[in-house]
């Protein structure tokens, strides 16, 4: 978060910074839940699948509906805070990417606003260049 503040990715004022904090907090909760499903339930495949179904069909849609509300509250910009990409936008892009790459599902499938956000993030010139050269790793 320090670097995001230093380089202008934490919003332009305290309200925008609070929105970034909110999105990051939700992200951490959701990733924590996914990690529990992925690793803590790994010994019981039936239980793991049951928890994964809940994550896909309940947890993600509920959270993404909230994300859509936050995006809409920011007007037609398609970003969480202000009119430029913030750390919140990058976190949600990463969440969608990680779910596709490591959990095998498109968390943004039914959320056009989230897809648009992800497109804005990955089409940013600097982020696009980074992604083109990034070494693929698990998580």
Backbone as JSON Lines, residues from 0, in Angstrom:
{"i":0,"aa":"X","n":[0.82,-1.2,0.0],"ca":[0.0,0.0,0.0],"c":[0.86,1.26,0.0]}
{"i":1,"aa":"X","n":[2.03,1.16,0.64],"ca":[2.92,2.32,0.68],"c":[3.3,2.76,-0.73]}
{"i":2,"aa":"X","n":[3.72,1.79,-1.55],"ca":[4.13,2.14,-2.91],"c":[2.95,2.64,-3.74]}
{"i":3,"aa":"X","n":[1.78,2.07,-3.52],"ca":[0.6,2.55,-4.24],"c":[0.33,4.01,-3.89]}
{"i":4,"aa":"X","n":[0.49,4.37,-2.64],"ca":[0.31,5.78,-2.24],"c":[1.4,6.65,-2.87]}
{"i":5,"aa":"X","n":[2.62,6.17,-2.86],"ca":[3.75,6.94,-3.4],"c":[3.6,7.22,-4.89]}
{"i":6,"aa":"X","n":[3.02,6.26,-5.63],"ca":[2.97,6.38,-7.08],"c":[1.56,6.66,-7.62]}
{"i":7,"aa":"X","n":[0.65,7.1,-6.75],"ca":[-0.65,7.56,-7.21],"c":[-1.68,6.5,-7.51]}
{"i":8,"aa":"X","n":[-1.53,5.32,-6.92],"ca":[-2.49,4.24,-7.14],"c":[-3.41,4.01,-5.94]}
{"i":9,"aa":"X","n":[-3.51,5.02,-5.08],"ca":[-4.33,4.85,-3.87],"c":[-5.42,5.91,-3.79]}
{"i":10,"aa":"X","n":[-5.8,6.44,-4.92],"ca":[-6.82,7.47,-4.96],"c":[-6.21,8.85,-4.78]}
{"i":11,"aa":"X","n":[-7.01,9.85,-5.12],"ca":[-6.52,11.23,-5.06],"c":[-6.91,11.96,-3.79]}
{"i":12,"aa":"X","n":[-7.76,11.32,-2.96],"ca":[-8.17,11.95,-1.7],"c":[-8.52,10.84,-0.69]}
{"i":13,"aa":"X","n":[-8.88,11.24,0.5],"ca":[-9.16,10.26,1.55],"c":[-10.36,9.38,1.25]}
{"i":14,"aa":"X","n":[-11.38,9.92,0.61],"ca":[-12.55,9.11,0.26],"c":[-12.17,8.02,-0.74]}
{"i":15,"aa":"X","n":[-11.42,8.38,-1.75],"ca":[-10.97,7.38,-2.73],"c":[-10.06,6.35,-2.07]}
{"i":16,"aa":"X","n":[-9.2,6.79,-1.15],"ca":[-8.33,5.86,-0.43],"c":[-9.16,4.89,0.42]}
{"i":17,"aa":"X","n":[-10.24,5.38,1.0],"ca":[-11.12,4.51,1.8],"c":[-11.78,3.45,0.93]}
{"i":18,"aa":"X","n":[-12.14,3.81,-0.29],"ca":[-12.73,2.83,-1.22],"c":[-11.69,1.78,-1.59]}
{"i":19,"aa":"X","n":[-10.47,2.22,-1.84],"ca":[-9.38,1.27,-2.14],"c":[-9.2,0.32,-0.97]}
{"i":20,"aa":"X","n":[-9.17,0.86,0.25],"ca":[-9.03,0.02,1.45],"c":[-10.17,-0.99,1.55]}
{"i":21,"aa":"X","n":[-11.39,-0.55,1.26],"ca":[-12.55,-1.43,1.34],"c":[-12.42,-2.6,0.35]}
{"i":22,"aa":"X","n":[-12.07,-2.3,-0.88],"ca":[-11.94,-3.34,-1.9],"c":[-10.82,-4.31,-1.53]}
{"i":23,"aa":"X","n":[-9.7,-3.79,-1.07],"ca":[-8.58,-4.66,-0.69],"c":[-8.97,-5.55,0.49]}
{"i":24,"aa":"X","n":[-9.7,-5.01,1.45],"ca":[-10.16,-5.82,2.59],"c":[-11.06,-6.96,2.15]}
{"i":25,"aa":"X","n":[-11.98,-6.67,1.25],"ca":[-12.88,-7.7,0.73],"c":[-12.09,-8.75,-0.05]}
{"i":26,"aa":"X","n":[-11.15,-8.28,-0.86],"ca":[-10.28,-9.19,-1.61],"c":[-9.58,-10.15,-0.66]}
{"i":27,"aa":"X","n":[-8.99,-9.62,0.4],"ca":[-8.25,-10.46,1.35],"c":[-9.17,-11.5,2.0]}
{"i":28,"aa":"X","n":[-10.38,-11.1,2.34],"ca":[-11.35,-12.04,2.92],"c":[-11.67,-13.16,1.94]}
{"i":29,"aa":"X","n":[-11.92,-12.79,0.7],"ca":[-12.3,-13.77,-0.32],"c":[-11.14,-14.71,-0.65]}
{"i":30,"aa":"X","n":[-9.95,-14.17,-0.78],"ca":[-8.77,-15.02,-1.03],"c":[-8.53,-15.94,0.16]}
{"i":31,"aa":"X","n":[-8.72,-15.43,1.37],"ca":[-8.56,-16.27,2.56],"c":[-9.53,-17.44,2.55]}
{"i":32,"aa":"X","n":[-10.75,-17.18,2.16],"ca":[-11.75,-18.25,2.07],"c":[-11.34,-19.26,1.01]}
{"i":33,"aa":"X","n":[-10.89,-18.79,-0.13],"ca":[-10.47,-19.69,-1.2],"c":[-9.28,-20.53,-0.77]}
{"i":34,"aa":"X","n":[-8.33,-19.92,-0.06],"ca":[-7.16,-20.68,0.41],"c":[-7.58,-21.8,1.37]}
{"i":35,"aa":"X","n":[-8.55,-21.51,2.22],"ca":[-9.05,-22.55,3.13],"c":[-9.67,-23.7,2.35]}
{"i":36,"aa":"X","n":[-10.43,-23.37,1.33],"ca":[-11.05,-24.41,0.49],"c":[-9.96,-25.19,-0.23]}
{"i":37,"aa":"X","n":[-9.03,-24.49,-0.79],"ca":[-7.99,-25.13,-1.61],"c":[-7.05,-26.01,-0.79]}
{"i":38,"aa":"X","n":[-6.64,-25.53,0.38],"ca":[-5.61,-26.26,1.12],"c":[-6.13,-26.99,2.35]}
{"i":39,"aa":"X","n":[-6.99,-26.38,3.14],"ca":[-7.47,-27.04,4.36],"c":[-8.39,-28.2,4.08]}
{"i":40,"aa":"X","n":[-9.13,-28.12,2.98],"ca":[-10.06,-29.2,2.65],"c":[-9.47,-30.16,1.62]}
{"i":41,"aa":"X","n":[-8.18,-30.06,1.33],"ca":[-7.57,-30.86,0.27],"c":[-7.63,-32.36,0.55]}
{"i":42,"aa":"X","n":[-7.67,-32.75,1.82],"ca":[-7.71,-34.17,2.16],"c":[-9.09,-34.8,1.96]}
{"i":43,"aa":"X","n":[-10.11,-33.97,1.9],"ca":[-11.48,-34.44,1.74],"c":[-12.03,-33.84,0.45]}
{"i":44,"aa":"X","n":[-11.85,-34.53,-0.65],"ca":[-12.22,-34.0,-1.98],"c":[-13.7,-33.68,-2.08]}
{"i":45,"aa":"X","n":[-14.55,-34.48,-1.44],"ca":[-15.99,-34.21,-1.47],"c":[-16.31,-32.89,-0.76]}
{"i":46,"aa":"X","n":[-15.73,-32.7,0.41],"ca":[-15.93,-31.47,1.17],"c":[-15.34,-30.28,0.41]}
{"i":47,"aa":"X","n":[-14.18,-30.48,-0.19],"ca":[-13.54,-29.41,-0.95],"c":[-14.43,-28.97,-2.11]}
{"i":48,"aa":"X","n":[-15.0,-29.93,-2.82],"ca":[-15.88,-29.58,-3.95],"c":[-17.14,-28.88,-3.46]}
{"i":49,"aa":"X","n":[-17.68,-29.33,-2.34],"ca":[-18.87,-28.68,-1.76],"c":[-18.57,-27.23,-1.42]}
{"i":50,"aa":"X","n":[-17.42,-26.99,-0.8],"ca":[-17.04,-25.62,-0.43],"c":[-16.73,-24.79,-1.67]}
{"i":51,"aa":"X","n":[-16.16,-25.4,-2.7],"ca":[-15.86,-24.68,-3.93],"c":[-17.15,-24.28,-4.65]}
{"i":52,"aa":"X","n":[-18.14,-25.14,-4.63],"ca":[-19.43,-24.8,-5.23],"c":[-20.03,-23.59,-4.51]}
{"i":53,"aa":"X","n":[-19.97,-23.59,-3.19],"ca":[-20.48,-22.43,-2.43],"c":[-19.7,-21.17,-2.79]}
{"i":54,"aa":"X","n":[-18.4,-21.29,-2.91],"ca":[-17.57,-20.15,-3.26],"c":[-17.96,-19.6,-4.64]}
{"i":55,"aa":"X","n":[-18.1,-20.5,-5.61],"ca":[-18.46,-20.1,-6.98],"c":[-19.88,-19.56,-7.09]}
{"i":56,"aa":"X","n":[-20.81,-20.23,-6.42],"ca":[-22.23,-19.92,-6.64],"c":[-22.81,-18.93,-5.64]}
{"i":57,"aa":"X","n":[-22.16,-18.73,-4.52],"ca":[-22.7,-17.81,-3.51],"c":[-21.73,-16.7,-3.16]}
{"i":58,"aa":"X","n":[-20.53,-17.07,-2.69],"ca":[-19.6,-16.07,-2.18],"c":[-19.15,-15.09,-3.26]}
{"i":59,"aa":"X","n":[-18.65,-15.59,-4.38],"ca":[-18.2,-14.69,-5.44],"c":[-19.33,-13.83,-5.99]}
{"i":60,"aa":"X","n":[-20.48,-14.4,-6.34],"ca":[-21.55,-13.53,-6.84],"c":[-21.98,-12.45,-5.84]}
{"i":61,"aa":"X","n":[-22.06,-12.79,-4.56],"ca":[-22.42,-11.79,-3.56],"c":[-21.4,-10.66,-3.51]}
{"i":62,"aa":"X","n":[-20.13,-11.02,-3.46],"ca":[-19.06,-10.02,-3.38],"c":[-18.98,-9.22,-4.68]}
{"i":63,"aa":"X","n":[-19.1,-9.89,-5.81],"ca":[-19.0,-9.17,-7.08],"c":[-20.19,-8.23,-7.28]}
{"i":64,"aa":"X","n":[-21.34,-8.58,-6.77],"ca":[-22.49,-7.67,-6.82],"c":[-22.16,-6.39,-6.03]}
{"i":65,"aa":"X","n":[-21.51,-6.56,-4.9],"ca":[-21.08,-5.4,-4.11],"c":[-20.03,-4.59,-4.88]}
{"i":66,"aa":"X","n":[-19.09,-5.27,-5.52],"ca":[-18.09,-4.58,-6.33],"c":[-18.76,-3.78,-7.44]}
{"i":67,"aa":"X","n":[-19.76,-4.35,-8.09],"ca":[-20.48,-3.64,-9.15],"c":[-21.13,-2.38,-8.59]}
{"i":68,"aa":"X","n":[-21.71,-2.47,-7.39],"ca":[-22.29,-1.28,-6.77],"c":[-21.23,-0.21,-6.56]}
{"i":69,"aa":"X","n":[-20.07,-0.59,-6.07],"ca":[-18.99,0.38,-5.88],"c":[-18.55,1.0,-7.2]}
{"i":70,"aa":"X","n":[-18.46,0.17,-8.24],"ca":[-18.11,0.7,-9.56],"c":[-19.16,1.69,-10.05]}
{"i":71,"aa":"X","n":[-20.43,1.33,-9.89],"ca":[-21.51,2.21,-10.33],"c":[-21.55,3.5,-9.51]}
{"i":72,"aa":"X","n":[-21.22,3.4,-8.23],"ca":[-21.19,4.6,-7.38],"c":[-20.13,5.59,-7.85]}
{"i":73,"aa":"X","n":[-19.13,5.1,-8.57],"ca":[-18.08,5.97,-9.09],"c":[-18.45,6.54,-10.47]}
{"i":74,"aa":"X","n":[-19.67,6.38,-10.88],"ca":[-20.1,6.91,-12.16],"c":[-19.75,5.97,-13.3]}
{"i":75,"aa":"X","n":[-19.64,6.52,-14.48],"ca":[-19.43,5.69,-15.66],"c":[-17.95,5.47,-15.97]}
{"i":76,"aa":"X","n":[-17.1,5.69,-15.0],"ca":[-15.66,5.57,-15.24],"c":[-15.2,4.12,-15.33]}
{"i":77,"aa":"X","n":[-15.95,3.19,-14.75],"ca":[-15.58,1.78,-14.79],"c":[-14.42,1.43,-13.88]}
{"i":78,"aa":"X","n":[-14.13,2.28,-12.93],"ca":[-13.05,2.07,-11.96],"c":[-13.61,2.27,-10.56]}
{"i":79,"aa":"X","n":[-12.91,1.77,-9.56],"ca":[-13.43,1.88,-8.2],"c":[-13.31,3.27,-7.6]}
{"i":80,"aa":"X","n":[-12.18,3.93,-7.83],"ca":[-11.93,5.2,-7.13],"c":[-11.37,6.23,-8.1]}
{"i":81,"aa":"X","n":[-12.15,7.25,-8.38],"ca":[-11.67,8.31,-9.25],"c":[-11.67,7.92,-10.71]}
{"i":82,"aa":"X","n":[-10.79,8.57,-11.45],"ca":[-10.79,8.37,-12.9],"c":[-9.5,7.74,-13.43]}
{"i":83,"aa":"X","n":[-8.71,7.17,-12.53],"ca":[-7.51,6.46,-12.97],"c":[-7.39,5.15,-12.21]}
{"i":84,"aa":"X","n":[-6.62,4.23,-12.76],"ca":[-6.49,2.9,-12.17],"c":[-5.88,3.02,-10.77]}
{"i":85,"aa":"X","n":[-6.49,2.31,-9.85],"ca":[-6.01,2.28,-8.47],"c":[-5.62,0.85,-8.09]}
{"i":86,"aa":"X","n":[-5.04,0.73,-6.92],"ca":[-4.67,-0.58,-6.42],"c":[-5.91,-1.47,-6.29]}
{"i":87,"aa":"X","n":[-7.06,-0.9,-5.98],"ca":[-8.3,-1.68,-5.88],"c":[-8.62,-2.34,-7.22]}
{"i":88,"aa":"X","n":[-8.48,-1.61,-8.3],"ca":[-8.75,-2.15,-9.63],"c":[-7.8,-3.3,-9.95]}
{"i":89,"aa":"X","n":[-6.53,-3.11,-9.59],"ca":[-5.53,-4.14,-9.85],"c":[-5.81,-5.39,-9.01]}
{"i":90,"aa":"X","n":[-6.22,-5.2,-7.76],"ca":[-6.54,-6.35,-6.9],"c":[-7.69,-7.16,-7.48]}
{"i":91,"aa":"X","n":[-8.74,-6.5,-7.95],"ca":[-9.88,-7.23,-8.49],"c":[-9.5,-7.9,-9.82]}
{"i":92,"aa":"X","n":[-8.72,-7.22,-10.64],"ca":[-8.21,-7.87,-11.85],"c":[-7.46,-9.15,-11.47]}
{"i":93,"aa":"X","n":[-6.58,-9.04,-10.48],"ca":[-5.8,-10.19,-10.05],"c":[-6.69,-11.31,-9.51]}
{"i":94,"aa":"X","n":[-7.72,-10.95,-8.79],"ca":[-8.66,-11.94,-8.26],"c":[-9.3,-12.74,-9.4]}
{"i":95,"aa":"X","n":[-9.78,-12.04,-10.4],"ca":[-10.41,-12.71,-11.55],"c":[-9.38,-13.57,-12.27]}
{"i":96,"aa":"X","n":[-8.17,-13.03,-12.48],"ca":[-7.11,-13.79,-13.15],"c":[-6.76,-15.04,-12.36]}
{"i":97,"aa":"X","n":[-6.58,-14.92,-11.05],"ca":[-6.2,-16.07,-10.21],"c":[-7.28,-17.15,-10.22]}
{"i":98,"aa":"X","n":[-8.53,-16.75,-10.2],"ca":[-9.6,-17.74,-10.21],"c":[-9.62,-18.49,-11.53]}
{"i":99,"aa":"X","n":[-9.39,-17.79,-12.65],"ca":[-9.33,-18.48,-13.95],"c":[-8.14,-19.42,-14.0]}
{"i":100,"aa":"X","n":[-6.98,-18.93,-13.56],"ca":[-5.74,-19.69,-13.7],"c":[-5.63,-20.84,-12.71]}
{"i":101,"aa":"X","n":[-6.14,-20.66,-11.49],"ca":[-5.89,-21.63,-10.43],"c":[-7.12,-22.35,-9.89]}
{"i":102,"aa":"X","n":[-8.3,-21.83,-10.17],"ca":[-9.51,-22.5,-9.69],"c":[-10.4,-22.95,-10.84]}
{"i":103,"aa":"X","n":[-10.05,-22.54,-12.05],"ca":[-10.76,-23.03,-13.22],"c":[-12.13,-22.43,-13.46]}
{"i":104,"aa":"X","n":[-12.39,-21.24,-12.93],"ca":[-13.68,-20.63,-13.26],"c":[-13.52,-19.13,-13.44]}
{"i":105,"aa":"X","n":[-14.44,-18.58,-14.24],"ca":[-14.44,-17.15,-14.53],"c":[-15.35,-16.46,-13.53]}
{"i":106,"aa":"X","n":[-14.75,-15.88,-12.51],"ca":[-15.51,-15.24,-11.44],"c":[-16.3,-14.03,-11.96]}
{"i":107,"aa":"X","n":[-15.86,-13.44,-13.05],"ca":[-16.53,-12.25,-13.59],"c":[-17.55,-12.59,-14.68]}
{"i":108,"aa":"X","n":[-17.79,-13.85,-14.92],"ca":[-18.62,-14.3,-16.03],"c":[-19.96,-13.56,-16.14]}
{"i":109,"aa":"X","n":[-20.63,-13.34,-15.05],"ca":[-21.96,-12.73,-15.08],"c":[-21.94,-11.25,-14.7]}
{"i":110,"aa":"X","n":[-20.75,-10.65,-14.7],"ca":[-20.61,-9.27,-14.24],"c":[-19.86,-8.45,-15.28]}
{"i":111,"aa":"X","n":[-20.63,-7.85,-16.21],"ca":[-20.03,-7.08,-17.29],"c":[-19.16,-5.93,-16.78]}
{"i":112,"aa":"X","n":[-19.58,-5.31,-15.67],"ca":[-18.81,-4.2,-15.12],"c":[-17.43,-4.66,-14.66]}
{"i":113,"aa":"X","n":[-17.37,-5.86,-14.09],"ca":[-16.08,-6.4,-13.64],"c":[-15.22,-6.76,-14.86]}
{"i":114,"aa":"X","n":[-15.84,-7.31,-15.89],"ca":[-15.1,-7.61,-17.12],"c":[-14.52,-6.33,-17.72]}
{"i":115,"aa":"X","n":[-15.31,-5.26,-17.74],"ca":[-14.84,-3.98,-18.27],"c":[-13.68,-3.45,-17.43]}
{"i":116,"aa":"X","n":[-13.8,-3.56,-16.12],"ca":[-12.71,-3.15,-15.23],"c":[-11.44,-3.93,-15.56]}
{"i":117,"aa":"X","n":[-11.57,-5.24,-15.68],"ca":[-10.4,-6.09,-15.98],"c":[-9.78,-5.71,-17.32]}
{"i":118,"aa":"X","n":[-10.62,-5.41,-18.31],"ca":[-10.11,-4.98,-19.61],"c":[-9.34,-3.67,-19.48]}
{"i":119,"aa":"X","n":[-9.85,-2.74,-18.68],"ca":[-9.14,-1.47,-18.49],"c":[-7.79,-1.69,-17.83]}
{"i":120,"aa":"X","n":[-7.75,-2.57,-16.85],"ca":[-6.49,-2.82,-16.15],"c":[-5.49,-3.49,-17.1]}
{"i":121,"aa":"X","n":[-5.89,-4.57,-17.73],"ca":[-4.91,-5.31,-18.54],"c":[-4.56,-4.61,-19.84]}
{"i":122,"aa":"X","n":[-5.32,-3.59,-20.24],"ca":[-5.0,-2.83,-21.44],"c":[-4.27,-1.52,-21.15]}
{"i":123,"aa":"X","n":[-4.02,-1.24,-19.88],"ca":[-3.17,-0.12,-19.52],"c":[-1.78,-0.4,-20.09]}
{"i":124,"aa":"X","n":[-1.18,0.55,-20.75],"ca":[0.08,0.32,-21.48],"c":[1.16,-0.31,-20.59]}
{"i":125,"aa":"X","n":[1.37,0.22,-19.41],"ca":[2.43,-0.28,-18.54],"c":[2.09,-1.66,-17.98]}
{"i":126,"aa":"X","n":[0.84,-1.85,-17.6],"ca":[0.42,-3.16,-17.08],"c":[0.45,-4.2,-18.19]}
{"i":127,"aa":"X","n":[0.02,-3.81,-19.37],"ca":[0.03,-4.72,-20.52],"c":[1.46,-5.19,-20.82]}
{"i":128,"aa":"X","n":[2.41,-4.27,-20.79],"ca":[3.82,-4.63,-21.02],"c":[4.32,-5.57,-19.94]}
{"i":129,"aa":"X","n":[3.96,-5.3,-18.7],"ca":[4.37,-6.18,-17.6],"c":[3.78,-7.58,-17.78]}
{"i":130,"aa":"X","n":[2.49,-7.65,-18.07],"ca":[1.83,-8.95,-18.23],"c":[2.42,-9.75,-19.39]}
{"i":131,"aa":"X","n":[2.84,-9.07,-20.44],"ca":[3.4,-9.76,-21.6],"c":[4.73,-10.44,-21.27]}
{"i":132,"aa":"X","n":[5.45,-9.9,-20.29],"ca":[6.77,-10.43,-19.96],"c":[6.82,-11.14,-18.62]}
{"i":133,"aa":"X","n":[5.7,-11.19,-17.92],"ca":[5.66,-11.8,-16.6],"c":[5.81,-13.3,-16.68]}
{"i":134,"aa":"X","n":[6.64,-13.83,-15.82],"ca":[6.78,-15.29,-15.71],"c":[5.53,-15.84,-15.01]}
{"i":135,"aa":"X","n":[4.91,-16.85,-15.59],"ca":[3.72,-17.44,-15.0],"c":[4.1,-18.32,-13.82]}
{"i":136,"aa":"X","n":[3.46,-18.07,-12.71],"ca":[3.66,-18.88,-11.5],"c":[2.31,-19.22,-10.9]}
{"i":137,"aa":"X","n":[2.29,-20.21,-10.02],"ca":[1.06,-20.53,-9.32],"c":[0.92,-19.56,-8.16]}
{"i":138,"aa":"X","n":[-0.17,-18.8,-8.16],"ca":[-0.44,-17.78,-7.14],"c":[0.76,-16.9,-7.03]}
